[in-house]
């Protein structure tokens, strides 16, 4: 990867690039706070180059295609689900969004207030940071699939309970079965613990490639974007995780 591109990705992730005071100035644009979801008045960053190798050959967003019967049926099941009490307290189910043939599947925790209102995962501040993380990997949001452990917003944004996650699990497993992603990126403790059936902290689960289910889908754990908003000093570690996911994707080409 050339230096300019590497800088661009690091800037997009919000990782501070340190430079020796006496070092010659690079001929690249200064760091852009592209991962900062706060609106800013600076000039927008130049178009992002794609990561190498292009991890996604199919670029047609699912929304522009007629939905396949399997997906329609699953969407309907989720919409009508009453397997746990969460549906009582939420506005609508949040099924998931993106390319149904994506090579990368991102799994978060649960819809929050914004997601509950809009019916789409990761549309709030954490979602903006997730989008920037994906861009840093070379993906547009539409090129991956994004889902959550539970499809209904827990009251007051509390963590989903174990039994709620279990009730919702068949829907997520069916989504995984239909998508057949090459890599799963589990963002945050709730996603990682439920998928890996573990009670370890994220810090103990990240840094290696796990595998999920009989299909042994490579699974990489990283910090939740909401956590990264509160703890920006861990963005560098998150970038390492994203690179690990990217190298898994490259291996699976
Ligand atoms: N956090 C999540 O884990 N999922 C969302 O959809 C939004 C915020």
Short mmCIF file of N, CA, C and O in Angstrom, two decimals, residues 52-132:
data_model
loop_
_atom_site.label_atom_id
_atom_site.label_comp_id
_atom_site.label_asym_id
_atom_site.label_seq_id
_atom_site.Cartn_x
_atom_site.Cartn_y
_atom_site.Cartn_z
N UNK A 52 -6.92 -2.67 -1.18
CA UNK A 52 -6.46 -3.65 -2.14
C UNK A 52 -6.39 -5.03 -1.48
O UNK A 52 -5.90 -5.10 -0.35
N UNK A 53 -6.73 -6.12 -2.11
CA UNK A 53 -7.47 -6.14 -3.36
C UNK A 53 -8.91 -5.78 -3.11
O UNK A 53 -9.39 -5.91 -1.99
N UNK A 54 -9.62 -5.30 -4.17
CA UNK A 54 -11.02 -4.94 -3.99
C UNK A 54 -11.75 -6.12 -3.39
O UNK A 54 -11.81 -7.18 -3.99
N UNK A 55 -12.25 -5.98 -2.15
CA UNK A 55 -12.79 -7.16 -1.48
C UNK A 55 -14.16 -7.56 -1.98
O UNK A 55 -14.69 -8.56 -1.57
N UNK A 56 -14.78 -6.76 -2.83
CA UNK A 56 -16.16 -7.02 -3.19
C UNK A 56 -16.32 -6.94 -4.69
O UNK A 56 -16.11 -5.89 -5.28
N UNK A 57 -16.66 -8.03 -5.33
CA UNK A 57 -16.84 -7.98 -6.77
C UNK A 57 -18.26 -7.58 -7.13
O UNK A 57 -18.51 -6.91 -8.11
N UNK A 58 -19.22 -7.96 -6.29
CA UNK A 58 -20.63 -7.68 -6.59
C UNK A 58 -20.98 -6.34 -5.97
O UNK A 58 -20.98 -6.20 -4.77
N UNK A 59 -21.27 -5.36 -6.80
CA UNK A 59 -21.51 -4.03 -6.26
C UNK A 59 -22.97 -3.64 -6.27
O UNK A 59 -23.35 -2.61 -5.76
N UNK A 60 -23.82 -4.47 -6.87
CA UNK A 60 -25.23 -4.09 -6.97
C UNK A 60 -25.88 -4.16 -5.60
O UNK A 60 -25.93 -5.21 -5.00
N UNK A 61 -26.36 -3.01 -5.08
CA UNK A 61 -26.99 -3.08 -3.76
C UNK A 61 -28.26 -3.91 -3.80
O UNK A 61 -29.00 -3.90 -4.78
N UNK A 62 -28.47 -4.62 -2.70
CA UNK A 62 -29.61 -5.53 -2.63
C UNK A 62 -30.92 -4.77 -2.86
O UNK A 62 -31.86 -5.31 -3.43
N UNK A 63 -30.95 -3.51 -2.40
CA UNK A 63 -32.20 -2.76 -2.47
C UNK A 63 -32.65 -2.54 -3.91
O UNK A 63 -33.82 -2.31 -4.17
N UNK A 64 -31.70 -2.61 -4.87
CA UNK A 64 -32.09 -2.38 -6.25
C UNK A 64 -32.51 -3.68 -6.94
O UNK A 64 -32.88 -3.69 -8.09
N UNK A 65 -32.40 -4.80 -6.21
CA UNK A 65 -32.80 -6.06 -6.82
C UNK A 65 -34.13 -6.49 -6.22
O UNK A 65 -34.47 -6.10 -5.12
N UNK A 66 -34.84 -7.33 -6.97
CA UNK A 66 -36.06 -7.91 -6.39
C UNK A 66 -35.61 -8.83 -5.27
O UNK A 66 -34.67 -9.60 -5.43
N UNK A 67 -36.29 -8.76 -4.12
CA UNK A 67 -35.86 -9.57 -2.99
C UNK A 67 -36.19 -11.04 -3.23
O UNK A 67 -37.29 -11.38 -3.65
N UNK A 68 -35.23 -11.91 -2.92
CA UNK A 68 -35.43 -13.34 -3.12
C UNK A 68 -36.45 -13.86 -2.10
O UNK A 68 -36.54 -13.33 -1.00
N UNK A 69 -37.18 -14.94 -2.45
CA UNK A 69 -38.25 -15.44 -1.56
C UNK A 69 -37.75 -15.76 -0.15
O UNK A 69 -38.44 -15.49 0.82
N UNK A 70 -36.55 -16.37 -0.06
CA UNK A 70 -36.01 -16.70 1.27
C UNK A 70 -35.90 -15.47 2.15
O UNK A 70 -36.19 -15.49 3.34
N UNK A 71 -35.41 -14.41 1.55
CA UNK A 71 -35.24 -13.16 2.31
C UNK A 71 -36.58 -12.55 2.65
O UNK A 71 -36.78 -12.02 3.74
N UNK A 72 -37.50 -12.62 1.69
CA UNK A 72 -38.83 -12.04 1.95
C UNK A 72 -39.49 -12.76 3.12
O UNK A 72 -40.06 -12.15 4.02
N UNK A 73 -39.38 -14.11 3.10
CA UNK A 73 -39.99 -14.91 4.16
C UNK A 73 -39.36 -14.59 5.52
O UNK A 73 -40.07 -14.42 6.53
N UNK A 74 -38.06 -14.48 5.53
CA UNK A 74 -37.36 -14.20 6.79
C UNK A 74 -37.73 -12.81 7.32
O UNK A 74 -38.00 -12.63 8.51
N UNK A 75 -37.76 -11.86 6.42
CA UNK A 75 -38.13 -10.49 6.81
C UNK A 75 -39.53 -10.47 7.43
O UNK A 75 -39.78 -9.81 8.43
N UNK A 76 -40.41 -11.26 6.83
CA UNK A 76 -41.79 -11.33 7.32
C UNK A 76 -41.85 -11.98 8.71
O UNK A 76 -42.55 -11.50 9.60
N UNK A 77 -41.07 -13.06 8.87
CA UNK A 77 -41.02 -13.72 10.19
C UNK A 77 -40.53 -12.75 11.26
O UNK A 77 -41.06 -12.71 12.36
N UNK A 78 -39.50 -12.00 10.93
CA UNK A 78 -38.96 -11.05 11.91
C UNK A 78 -40.00 -9.98 12.22
O UNK A 78 -40.24 -9.63 13.38
N UNK A 79 -40.66 -9.50 11.18
CA UNK A 79 -41.64 -8.43 11.38
C UNK A 79 -42.76 -8.88 12.32
O UNK A 79 -43.24 -8.11 13.15
N UNK A 80 -43.12 -10.15 12.20
CA UNK A 80 -44.25 -10.65 13.01
C UNK A 80 -43.80 -11.31 14.31
O UNK A 80 -44.63 -11.88 15.03
N UNK A 81 -42.52 -11.25 14.61
CA UNK A 81 -41.99 -12.00 15.76
C UNK A 81 -42.51 -11.44 17.09
O UNK A 81 -42.54 -10.24 17.31
N UNK A 82 -42.85 -12.40 17.98
CA UNK A 82 -43.20 -12.04 19.37
C UNK A 82 -42.52 -13.03 20.32
O UNK A 82 -43.06 -13.38 21.35
N UNK A 83 -41.35 -13.49 19.93
CA UNK A 83 -40.69 -14.53 20.72
C UNK A 83 -40.19 -14.03 22.07
O UNK A 83 -39.95 -14.81 22.97
N UNK A 84 -39.97 -12.74 22.19
CA UNK A 84 -39.58 -12.20 23.50
C UNK A 84 -40.33 -10.89 23.72
O UNK A 84 -41.06 -10.44 22.84
N UNK A 85 -40.11 -10.30 24.88
CA UNK A 85 -40.89 -9.12 25.23
C UNK A 85 -40.42 -7.83 24.56
O UNK A 85 -41.10 -6.80 24.65
N UNK A 86 -39.28 -7.87 23.88
CA UNK A 86 -38.72 -6.61 23.36
C UNK A 86 -39.64 -5.93 22.34
O UNK A 86 -39.71 -4.70 22.28
N UNK A 87 -40.37 -6.75 21.57
CA UNK A 87 -41.20 -6.17 20.51
C UNK A 87 -42.28 -5.24 21.07
O UNK A 87 -42.69 -4.27 20.44
N UNK A 88 -42.71 -5.57 22.32
CA UNK A 88 -43.74 -4.76 22.98
C UNK A 88 -43.31 -3.30 23.10
O UNK A 88 -44.11 -2.39 22.93
N UNK A 89 -42.02 -3.14 23.42
CA UNK A 89 -41.56 -1.79 23.78
C UNK A 89 -40.87 -1.04 22.66
O UNK A 89 -40.38 0.07 22.88
N UNK A 90 -40.77 -1.63 21.48
CA UNK A 90 -40.05 -0.92 20.41
C UNK A 90 -41.01 -0.46 19.33
O UNK A 90 -42.16 -0.89 19.27
N UNK A 91 -40.54 0.43 18.49
CA UNK A 91 -41.39 0.98 17.43
C UNK A 91 -41.55 0.00 16.28
O UNK A 91 -42.64 -0.18 15.74
N UNK A 92 -40.43 -0.61 15.91
CA UNK A 92 -40.45 -1.55 14.78
C UNK A 92 -39.23 -2.47 14.89
O UNK A 92 -38.29 -2.16 15.62
N UNK A 93 -39.26 -3.57 14.17
CA UNK A 93 -38.08 -4.44 14.13
C UNK A 93 -37.04 -3.82 13.18
O UNK A 93 -37.40 -3.11 12.24
N UNK A 94 -35.79 -4.11 13.48
CA UNK A 94 -34.69 -3.61 12.64
C UNK A 94 -33.99 -4.83 12.07
O UNK A 94 -33.17 -5.48 12.74
N UNK A 95 -34.34 -5.16 10.85
CA UNK A 95 -33.97 -6.44 10.25
C UNK A 95 -32.48 -6.55 9.93
O UNK A 95 -31.85 -7.59 10.13
N UNK A 96 -31.94 -5.46 9.41
CA UNK A 96 -30.57 -5.50 8.91
C UNK A 96 -30.58 -4.88 7.53
O UNK A 96 -31.64 -4.76 6.90
N UNK A 97 -29.41 -4.49 7.05
CA UNK A 97 -29.38 -3.76 5.79
C UNK A 97 -28.08 -4.07 5.05
O UNK A 97 -27.08 -4.39 5.66
N UNK A 98 -28.16 -3.97 3.73
CA UNK A 98 -26.94 -4.11 2.93
C UNK A 98 -27.07 -5.11 1.82
O UNK A 98 -28.17 -5.50 1.42
N UNK A 99 -25.92 -5.55 1.36
CA UNK A 99 -25.83 -6.48 0.25
C UNK A 99 -26.04 -7.90 0.79
O UNK A 99 -25.27 -8.37 1.63
N UNK A 100 -27.07 -8.56 0.29
CA UNK A 100 -27.38 -9.90 0.80
C UNK A 100 -26.37 -10.95 0.30
O UNK A 100 -26.46 -12.12 0.67
N UNK A 101 -25.45 -10.50 -0.54
CA UNK A 101 -24.37 -11.41 -0.96
C UNK A 101 -23.01 -10.88 -0.50
O UNK A 101 -21.98 -11.20 -1.10
N UNK A 102 -23.05 -10.08 0.56
CA UNK A 102 -21.81 -9.42 1.00
C UNK A 102 -20.76 -10.42 1.45
O UNK A 102 -21.08 -11.47 2.00
N UNK A 103 -19.53 -10.06 1.23
CA UNK A 103 -18.43 -10.89 1.74
C UNK A 103 -18.15 -10.58 3.21
O UNK A 103 -17.61 -11.40 3.93
N UNK A 104 -18.52 -9.37 3.61
CA UNK A 104 -18.30 -8.97 5.00
C UNK A 104 -19.64 -8.72 5.69
O UNK A 104 -20.47 -7.95 5.19
N UNK A 105 -19.84 -9.37 6.83
CA UNK A 105 -21.05 -9.18 7.63
C UNK A 105 -20.64 -8.54 8.95
O UNK A 105 -19.78 -9.07 9.67
N UNK A 106 -21.23 -7.40 9.24
CA UNK A 106 -20.96 -6.70 10.50
C UNK A 106 -22.12 -6.97 11.45
O UNK A 106 -23.28 -6.82 11.07
N UNK A 107 -21.79 -7.40 12.66
CA UNK A 107 -22.86 -7.68 13.64
C UNK A 107 -22.64 -6.83 14.89
O UNK A 107 -21.58 -6.88 15.52
N UNK A 108 -23.66 -6.05 15.20
CA UNK A 108 -23.63 -5.20 16.40
C UNK A 108 -24.53 -5.78 17.47
O UNK A 108 -24.87 -6.97 17.46
N UNK A 109 -24.94 -4.91 18.37
CA UNK A 109 -25.64 -5.36 19.57
C UNK A 109 -27.16 -5.32 19.40
O UNK A 109 -27.82 -6.36 19.33
N UNK A 110 -27.69 -4.12 19.32
CA UNK A 110 -29.14 -3.95 19.30
C UNK A 110 -29.46 -2.56 18.76
O UNK A 110 -28.62 -1.66 18.88
N UNK A 111 -30.64 -2.40 18.19
CA UNK A 111 -31.00 -1.05 17.75
C UNK A 111 -31.05 -0.08 18.93
O UNK A 111 -31.45 -0.47 20.04
N UNK A 112 -30.64 1.16 18.68
CA UNK A 112 -30.82 2.23 19.67
C UNK A 112 -32.01 3.08 19.25
O UNK A 112 -32.80 2.69 18.38
N UNK A 113 -32.10 4.27 19.83
CA UNK A 113 -33.27 5.13 19.57
C UNK A 113 -33.37 5.51 18.09
O UNK A 113 -34.45 5.45 17.49
N UNK A 114 -32.26 5.90 17.50
CA UNK A 114 -32.29 6.33 16.08
C UNK A 114 -32.67 5.16 15.17
O UNK A 114 -33.45 5.31 14.23
N UNK A 115 -32.10 4.00 15.49
CA UNK A 115 -32.35 2.82 14.65
C UNK A 115 -33.81 2.38 14.78
O UNK A 115 -34.44 1.97 13.81
N UNK A 116 -34.32 2.48 16.00
CA UNK A 116 -35.71 2.11 16.27
C UNK A 116 -36.66 3.02 15.47
O UNK A 116 -37.67 2.57 14.93
N UNK A 117 -36.29 4.28 15.39
CA UNK A 117 -37.12 5.24 14.65
C UNK A 117 -37.04 4.98 13.14
O UNK A 117 -38.04 5.01 12.45
N UNK A 118 -35.83 4.72 12.66
CA UNK A 118 -35.64 4.63 11.20
C UNK A 118 -35.73 3.21 10.65
O UNK A 118 -35.78 3.01 9.43
N UNK A 119 -35.70 2.21 11.53
CA UNK A 119 -35.81 0.83 11.06
C UNK A 119 -34.56 0.31 10.38
O UNK A 119 -34.61 -0.66 9.62
N UNK A 120 -33.43 0.95 10.67
CA UNK A 120 -32.17 0.54 10.03
C UNK A 120 -31.06 0.53 11.08
O UNK A 120 -30.98 1.46 11.90
N UNK A 121 -30.19 -0.50 11.05
CA UNK A 121 -29.13 -0.54 12.07
C UNK A 121 -28.06 0.53 11.84
O UNK A 121 -27.81 0.93 10.70
N UNK A 122 -27.46 0.93 12.92
CA UNK A 122 -26.30 1.83 12.89
C UNK A 122 -26.53 3.08 12.03
O UNK A 122 -25.84 3.28 11.03
N UNK A 123 -27.52 3.85 12.43
CA UNK A 123 -27.75 5.13 11.73
C UNK A 123 -27.46 6.34 12.61
O UNK A 123 -27.48 7.47 12.14
N UNK A 124 -27.18 6.11 13.90
CA UNK A 124 -26.86 7.23 14.79
C UNK A 124 -25.37 7.56 14.74
O UNK A 124 -24.69 7.25 13.77
N UNK A 125 -24.89 8.19 15.81
CA UNK A 125 -23.47 8.61 15.84
C UNK A 125 -22.54 7.41 15.72
O UNK A 125 -21.55 7.44 15.00
N UNK A 126 -22.88 6.32 16.42
CA UNK A 126 -22.04 5.12 16.32
C UNK A 126 -22.05 4.61 14.89
O UNK A 126 -21.05 4.09 14.38
N UNK A 127 -23.19 4.75 14.23
CA UNK A 127 -23.31 4.30 12.84
C UNK A 127 -22.42 5.12 11.91
O UNK A 127 -21.83 4.58 10.97
N UNK A 128 -22.33 6.42 12.19
CA UNK A 128 -21.45 7.25 11.35
C UNK A 128 -20.00 6.82 11.51
O UNK A 128 -19.23 6.79 10.56
N UNK A 129 -19.66 6.48 12.75
CA UNK A 129 -18.29 6.00 12.96
C UNK A 129 -18.09 4.64 12.30
O UNK A 129 -17.05 4.38 11.68
N UNK A 130 -19.10 3.78 12.38
CA UNK A 130 -18.99 2.48 11.70
C UNK A 130 -18.81 2.69 10.20
O UNK A 130 -17.97 2.02 9.57
N UNK A 131 -19.57 3.61 9.62
CA UNK A 131 -19.41 3.88 8.18
C UNK A 131 -17.98 4.29 7.86
O UNK A 131 -17.40 3.86 6.86
N UNK A 132 -17.41 5.13 8.72
CA UNK A 132 -16.03 5.58 8.48
C UNK A 132 -15.05 4.41 8.63
O UNK A 132 -14.07 4.32 7.88
#
